């Protein structure tokens, strides 16, 4: 389970997938808040033993199953745009955006 938790933590999908975020919150709600909702820091501070203890709780196991399902649904999907035939690639660049408060990659003013 720890390997999958690390996989979730290092994948930005958790920033917009509520079922994955709920898993991290369920592991240790107070620590989740004190780490400013940073899953990597949360897992580091919990340590392997803390994660194992948390995973013994039913609500964490249920949240884990929900997170795994959300992860699979996202990566197994086949979006319609992948079938589109476009002659040119399109990219969108933004100088300012925010994904999470624990990822300070925005310049301010976003209210993240």
PDB file of N, CA and C in Angstrom, residues 48-110:
ATOM      1  N   UNK A  48       6.747   4.840   7.700  1.00  0.00           N
ATOM      2  CA  UNK A  48       6.161   3.562   7.289  1.00  0.00           C
ATOM      3  C   UNK A  48       5.245   2.984   8.371  1.00  0.00           C
ATOM      4  N   UNK A  49       5.672   3.073   9.627  1.00  0.00           N
ATOM      5  CA  UNK A  49       4.845   2.536  10.719  1.00  0.00           C
ATOM      6  C   UNK A  49       3.542   3.303  10.872  1.00  0.00           C
ATOM      7  N   UNK A  50       3.609   4.626  10.759  1.00  0.00           N
ATOM      8  CA  UNK A  50       2.402   5.441  10.872  1.00  0.00           C
ATOM      9  C   UNK A  50       1.420   5.152   9.755  1.00  0.00           C
ATOM     10  N   UNK A  51       1.945   4.950   8.554  1.00  0.00           N
ATOM     11  CA  UNK A  51       1.083   4.615   7.414  1.00  0.00           C
ATOM     12  C   UNK A  51       0.436   3.253   7.651  1.00  0.00           C
ATOM     13  N   UNK A  52       1.216   2.295   8.127  1.00  0.00           N
ATOM     14  CA  UNK A  52       0.664   0.957   8.384  1.00  0.00           C
ATOM     15  C   UNK A  52      -0.430   1.007   9.446  1.00  0.00           C
ATOM     16  N   UNK A  53      -0.204   1.785  10.509  1.00  0.00           N
ATOM     17  CA  UNK A  53      -1.239   1.917  11.552  1.00  0.00           C
ATOM     18  C   UNK A  53      -2.500   2.549  10.979  1.00  0.00           C
ATOM     19  N   UNK A  54      -2.328   3.608  10.187  1.00  0.00           N
ATOM     20  CA  UNK A  54      -3.489   4.289   9.598  1.00  0.00           C
ATOM     21  C   UNK A  54      -4.261   3.346   8.682  1.00  0.00           C
ATOM     22  N   UNK A  55      -3.547   2.515   7.942  1.00  0.00           N
ATOM     23  CA  UNK A  55      -4.187   1.621   6.977  1.00  0.00           C
ATOM     24  C   UNK A  55      -4.953   0.482   7.644  1.00  0.00           C
ATOM     25  N   UNK A  56      -4.812   0.336   8.940  1.00  0.00           N
ATOM     26  CA  UNK A  56      -5.597  -0.662   9.664  1.00  0.00           C
ATOM     27  C   UNK A  56      -7.030  -0.189   9.888  1.00  0.00           C
ATOM     28  N   UNK A  57      -7.260   1.115   9.774  1.00  0.00           N
ATOM     29  CA  UNK A  57      -8.600   1.663   9.999  1.00  0.00           C
ATOM     30  C   UNK A  57      -9.470   1.466   8.757  1.00  0.00           C
ATOM     31  N   UNK A  58     -10.724   1.112   8.991  1.00  0.00           N
ATOM     32  CA  UNK A  58     -11.675   0.830   7.912  1.00  0.00           C
ATOM     33  C   UNK A  58     -11.850   2.024   6.974  1.00  0.00           C
ATOM     34  N   UNK A  59     -11.968   3.237   7.528  1.00  0.00           N
ATOM     35  CA  UNK A  59     -12.208   4.406   6.667  1.00  0.00           C
ATOM     36  C   UNK A  59     -11.022   4.677   5.747  1.00  0.00           C
ATOM     37  N   UNK A  60      -9.816   4.358   6.204  1.00  0.00           N
ATOM     38  CA  UNK A  60      -8.634   4.539   5.352  1.00  0.00           C
ATOM     39  C   UNK A  60      -8.635   3.488   4.246  1.00  0.00           C
ATOM     40  N   UNK A  61      -8.967   2.253   4.584  1.00  0.00           N
ATOM     41  CA  UNK A  61      -9.024   1.204   3.551  1.00  0.00           C
ATOM     42  C   UNK A  61     -10.080   1.526   2.496  1.00  0.00           C
ATOM     43  N   UNK A  62     -11.233   2.044   2.935  1.00  0.00           N
ATOM     44  CA  UNK A  62     -12.278   2.429   1.974  1.00  0.00           C
ATOM     45  C   UNK A  62     -11.807   3.594   1.104  1.00  0.00           C
ATOM     46  N   UNK A  63     -11.164   4.577   1.721  1.00  0.00           N
ATOM     47  CA  UNK A  63     -10.646   5.717   0.956  1.00  0.00           C
ATOM     48  C   UNK A  63      -9.579   5.254  -0.030  1.00  0.00           C
ATOM     49  N   UNK A  64      -8.770   4.278   0.380  1.00  0.00           N
ATOM     50  CA  UNK A  64      -7.732   3.738  -0.500  1.00  0.00           C
ATOM     51  C   UNK A  64      -8.350   3.077  -1.726  1.00  0.00           C
ATOM     52  N   UNK A  65      -9.397   2.300  -1.522  1.00  0.00           N
ATOM     53  CA  UNK A  65     -10.078   1.657  -2.651  1.00  0.00           C
ATOM     54  C   UNK A  65     -10.681   2.705  -3.583  1.00  0.00           C
ATOM     55  N   UNK A  66     -11.267   3.757  -3.016  1.00  0.00           N
ATOM     56  CA  UNK A  66     -11.821   4.837  -3.830  1.00  0.00           C
ATOM     57  C   UNK A  66     -10.749   5.557  -4.626  1.00  0.00           C
ATOM     58  N   UNK A  67      -9.598   5.793  -4.000  1.00  0.00           N
ATOM     59  CA  UNK A  67      -8.489   6.462  -4.683  1.00  0.00           C
ATOM     60  C   UNK A  67      -7.942   5.598  -5.813  1.00  0.00           C
ATOM     61  N   UNK A  68      -7.804   4.291  -5.563  1.00  0.00           N
ATOM     62  CA  UNK A  68      -7.326   3.391  -6.620  1.00  0.00           C
ATOM     63  C   UNK A  68      -8.286   3.389  -7.803  1.00  0.00           C
ATOM     64  N   UNK A  69      -9.582   3.369  -7.512  1.00  0.00           N
ATOM     65  CA  UNK A  69     -10.582   3.382  -8.587  1.00  0.00           C
ATOM     66  C   UNK A  69     -10.491   4.681  -9.381  1.00  0.00           C
ATOM     67  N   UNK A  70     -10.360   5.811  -8.692  1.00  0.00           N
ATOM     68  CA  UNK A  70     -10.256   7.105  -9.375  1.00  0.00           C
ATOM     69  C   UNK A  70      -9.008   7.161 -10.242  1.00  0.00           C
ATOM     70  N   UNK A  71      -7.913   6.642  -9.734  1.00  0.00           N
ATOM     71  CA  UNK A  71      -6.649   6.630 -10.470  1.00  0.00           C
ATOM     72  C   UNK A  71      -6.783   5.795 -11.743  1.00  0.00           C
ATOM     73  N   UNK A  72      -7.349   4.603 -11.596  1.00  0.00           N
ATOM     74  CA  UNK A  72      -7.543   3.725 -12.770  1.00  0.00           C
ATOM     75  C   UNK A  72      -8.489   4.355 -13.785  1.00  0.00           C
ATOM     76  N   UNK A  73      -9.595   4.919 -13.299  1.00  0.00           N
ATOM     77  CA  UNK A  73     -10.559   5.554 -14.210  1.00  0.00           C
ATOM     78  C   UNK A  73      -9.885   6.649 -15.023  1.00  0.00           C
ATOM     79  N   UNK A  74      -9.056   7.435 -14.382  1.00  0.00           N
ATOM     80  CA  UNK A  74      -8.407   8.546 -15.077  1.00  0.00           C
ATOM     81  C   UNK A  74      -7.417   8.039 -16.126  1.00  0.00           C
ATOM     82  N   UNK A  75      -6.571   7.095 -15.750  1.00  0.00           N
ATOM     83  CA  UNK A  75      -5.526   6.655 -16.670  1.00  0.00           C
ATOM     84  C   UNK A  75      -5.985   5.613 -17.681  1.00  0.00           C
ATOM     85  N   UNK A  76      -7.108   4.981 -17.442  1.00  0.00           N
ATOM     86  CA  UNK A  76      -7.621   3.998 -18.400  1.00  0.00           C
ATOM     87  C   UNK A  76      -8.587   4.605 -19.414  1.00  0.00           C
ATOM     88  N   UNK A  77      -8.939   5.853 -19.244  1.00  0.00           N
ATOM     89  CA  UNK A  77      -9.927   6.473 -20.130  1.00  0.00           C
ATOM     90  C   UNK A  77      -9.317   6.734 -21.510  1.00  0.00           C
ATOM     91  N   UNK A  78     -10.183   6.929 -22.447  1.00  0.00           N
ATOM     92  CA  UNK A  78      -9.767   7.278 -23.806  1.00  0.00           C
ATOM     93  C   UNK A  78     -10.546   8.535 -24.198  1.00  0.00           C
ATOM     94  N   UNK A  79      -9.981   9.715 -23.914  1.00  0.00           N
ATOM     95  CA  UNK A  79     -10.706  10.959 -24.207  1.00  0.00           C
ATOM     96  C   UNK A  79     -11.020  11.101 -25.696  1.00  0.00           C
ATOM     97  N   UNK A  80     -12.149  11.723 -25.967  1.00  0.00           N
ATOM     98  CA  UNK A  80     -12.575  11.895 -27.362  1.00  0.00           C
ATOM     99  C   UNK A  80     -11.571  12.693 -28.184  1.00  0.00           C
ATOM    100  N   UNK A  81     -10.888  13.648 -27.551  1.00  0.00           N
ATOM    101  CA  UNK A  81      -9.972  14.477 -28.331  1.00  0.00           C
ATOM    102  C   UNK A  81      -8.809  13.659 -28.900  1.00  0.00           C
ATOM    103  N   UNK A  82      -8.543  12.490 -28.334  1.00  0.00           N
ATOM    104  CA  UNK A  82      -7.449  11.670 -28.851  1.00  0.00           C
ATOM    105  C   UNK A  82      -7.789  11.091 -30.222  1.00  0.00           C
ATOM    106  N   UNK A  83      -9.065  11.048 -30.555  1.00  0.00           N
ATOM    107  CA  UNK A  83      -9.480  10.557 -31.862  1.00  0.00           C
ATOM    108  C   UNK A  83      -9.509  11.665 -32.913  1.00  0.00           C
ATOM    109  N   UNK A  84      -9.398  12.900 -32.470  1.00  0.00           N
ATOM    110  CA  UNK A  84      -9.485  14.036 -33.396  1.00  0.00           C
ATOM    111  C   UNK A  84      -8.271  14.049 -34.329  1.00  0.00           C
ATOM    112  N   UNK A  85      -8.516  14.461 -35.538  1.00  0.00           N
ATOM    113  CA  UNK A  85      -7.454  14.578 -36.521  1.00  0.00           C
ATOM    114  C   UNK A  85      -7.146  16.059 -36.712  1.00  0.00           C
ATOM    115  N   UNK A  86      -6.088  16.515 -36.089  1.00  0.00           N
ATOM    116  CA  UNK A  86      -5.712  17.925 -36.200  1.00  0.00           C
ATOM    117  C   UNK A  86      -4.322  18.014 -36.824  1.00  0.00           C
ATOM    118  N   UNK A  87      -4.133  18.957 -37.748  1.00  0.00           N
ATOM    119  CA  UNK A  87      -2.839  19.061 -38.418  1.00  0.00           C
ATOM    120  C   UNK A  87      -1.743  19.656 -37.524  1.00  0.00           C
ATOM    121  N   UNK A  88      -2.123  20.406 -36.503  1.00  0.00           N
ATOM    122  CA  UNK A  88      -1.135  21.077 -35.665  1.00  0.00           C
ATOM    123  C   UNK A  88      -1.327  20.715 -34.197  1.00  0.00           C
ATOM    124  N   UNK A  89      -0.237  20.703 -33.469  1.00  0.00           N
ATOM    125  CA  UNK A  89      -0.327  20.535 -32.024  1.00  0.00           C
ATOM    126  C   UNK A  89      -0.652  21.878 -31.388  1.00  0.00           C
ATOM    127  N   UNK A  90      -1.344  21.855 -30.305  1.00  0.00           N
ATOM    128  CA  UNK A  90      -1.714  23.077 -29.605  1.00  0.00           C
ATOM    129  C   UNK A  90      -1.210  22.974 -28.173  1.00  0.00           C
ATOM    130  N   UNK A  91      -0.622  24.058 -27.686  1.00  0.00           N
ATOM    131  CA  UNK A  91      -0.155  24.097 -26.298  1.00  0.00           C
ATOM    132  C   UNK A  91      -0.690  25.364 -25.646  1.00  0.00           C
ATOM    133  N   UNK A  92      -0.960  25.292 -24.370  1.00  0.00           N
ATOM    134  CA  UNK A  92      -1.440  26.442 -23.610  1.00  0.00           C
ATOM    135  C   UNK A  92      -0.407  26.741 -22.536  1.00  0.00           C
ATOM    136  N   UNK A  93       0.055  27.969 -22.504  1.00  0.00           N
ATOM    137  CA  UNK A  93       1.030  28.382 -21.507  1.00  0.00           C
ATOM    138  C   UNK A  93       0.433  29.486 -20.658  1.00  0.00           C
ATOM    139  N   UNK A  94       0.662  29.408 -19.379  1.00  0.00           N
ATOM    140  CA  UNK A  94       0.170  30.425 -18.458  1.00  0.00           C
ATOM    141  C   UNK A  94       1.300  30.783 -17.505  1.00  0.00           C
ATOM    142  N   UNK A  95       1.476  32.067 -17.278  1.00  0.00           N
ATOM    143  CA  UNK A  95       2.508  32.505 -16.351  1.00  0.00           C
ATOM    144  C   UNK A  95       2.066  32.368 -14.908  1.00  0.00           C
ATOM    145  N   UNK A  96       0.789  32.196 -14.698  1.00  0.00           N
ATOM    146  CA  UNK A  96       0.291  32.156 -13.338  1.00  0.00           C
ATOM    147  C   UNK A  96      -0.838  31.145 -13.220  1.00  0.00           C
ATOM    148  N   UNK A  97      -0.647  30.171 -12.371  1.00  0.00           N
ATOM    149  CA  UNK A  97      -1.696  29.197 -12.101  1.00  0.00           C
ATOM    150  C   UNK A  97      -1.431  28.591 -10.732  1.00  0.00           C
ATOM    151  N   UNK A  98      -2.435  27.984 -10.170  1.00  0.00           N
ATOM    152  CA  UNK A  98      -2.280  27.354  -8.863  1.00  0.00           C
ATOM    153  C   UNK A  98      -2.973  26.010  -8.843  1.00  0.00           C
ATOM    154  N   UNK A  99      -2.282  25.006  -8.363  1.00  0.00           N
ATOM    155  CA  UNK A  99      -2.866  23.671  -8.237  1.00  0.00           C
ATOM    156  C   UNK A  99      -3.204  23.358  -6.790  1.00  0.00           C
ATOM    157  N   UNK A 100      -2.318  23.753  -5.898  1.00  0.00           N
ATOM    158  CA  UNK A 100      -2.509  23.484  -4.477  1.00  0.00           C
ATOM    159  C   UNK A 100      -1.679  24.473  -3.681  1.00  0.00           C
ATOM    160  N   UNK A 101      -2.122  24.737  -2.471  1.00  0.00           N
ATOM    161  CA  UNK A 101      -1.398  25.652  -1.602  1.00  0.00           C
ATOM    162  C   UNK A 101       0.010  25.148  -1.295  1.00  0.00           C
ATOM    163  N   UNK A 102       0.201  23.841  -1.283  1.00  0.00           N
ATOM    164  CA  UNK A 102       1.521  23.294  -0.954  1.00  0.00           C
ATOM    165  C   UNK A 102       2.468  23.299  -2.152  1.00  0.00           C
ATOM    166  N   UNK A 103       1.993  23.710  -3.323  1.00  0.00           N
ATOM    167  CA  UNK A 103       2.835  23.807  -4.515  1.00  0.00           C
ATOM    168  C   UNK A 103       2.959  25.281  -4.890  1.00  0.00           C
ATOM    169  N   UNK A 104       3.917  25.994  -4.325  1.00  0.00           N
ATOM    170  CA  UNK A 104       4.013  27.439  -4.543  1.00  0.00           C
ATOM    171  C   UNK A 104       4.590  27.794  -5.916  1.00  0.00           C
ATOM    172  N   UNK A 105       3.839  27.504  -6.961  1.00  0.00           N
ATOM    173  CA  UNK A 105       4.307  27.787  -8.315  1.00  0.00           C
ATOM    174  C   UNK A 105       3.524  28.926  -8.943  1.00  0.00           C
ATOM    175  N   UNK A 106       2.775  29.641  -8.138  1.00  0.00           N
ATOM    176  CA  UNK A 106       1.992  30.757  -8.642  1.00  0.00           C
ATOM    177  C   UNK A 106       2.605  32.054  -8.140  1.00  0.00           C
ATOM    178  N   UNK A 107       2.323  33.161  -8.829  1.00  0.00           N
ATOM    179  CA  UNK A 107       2.926  34.419  -8.444  1.00  0.00           C
ATOM    180  C   UNK A 107       2.095  35.237  -7.482  1.00  0.00           C
ATOM    181  N   UNK A 108       0.950  34.770  -7.145  1.00  0.00           N
ATOM    182  CA  UNK A 108       0.110  35.498  -6.197  1.00  0.00           C
ATOM    183  C   UNK A 108      -1.121  36.041  -6.882  1.00  0.00           C
ATOM    184  N   UNK A 109      -2.080  36.414  -6.088  1.00  0.00           N
ATOM    185  CA  UNK A 109      -3.296  36.984  -6.636  1.00  0.00           C
ATOM    186  C   UNK A 109      -4.329  35.962  -7.050  1.00  0.00           C
ATOM    187  N   UNK A 110      -4.017  34.687  -6.942  1.00  0.00           N
ATOM    188  CA  UNK A 110      -4.971  33.665  -7.360  1.00  0.00           C
ATOM    189  C   UNK A 110      -5.920  33.263  -6.243  1.00  0.00           C
TER     190      UNK A 110
END
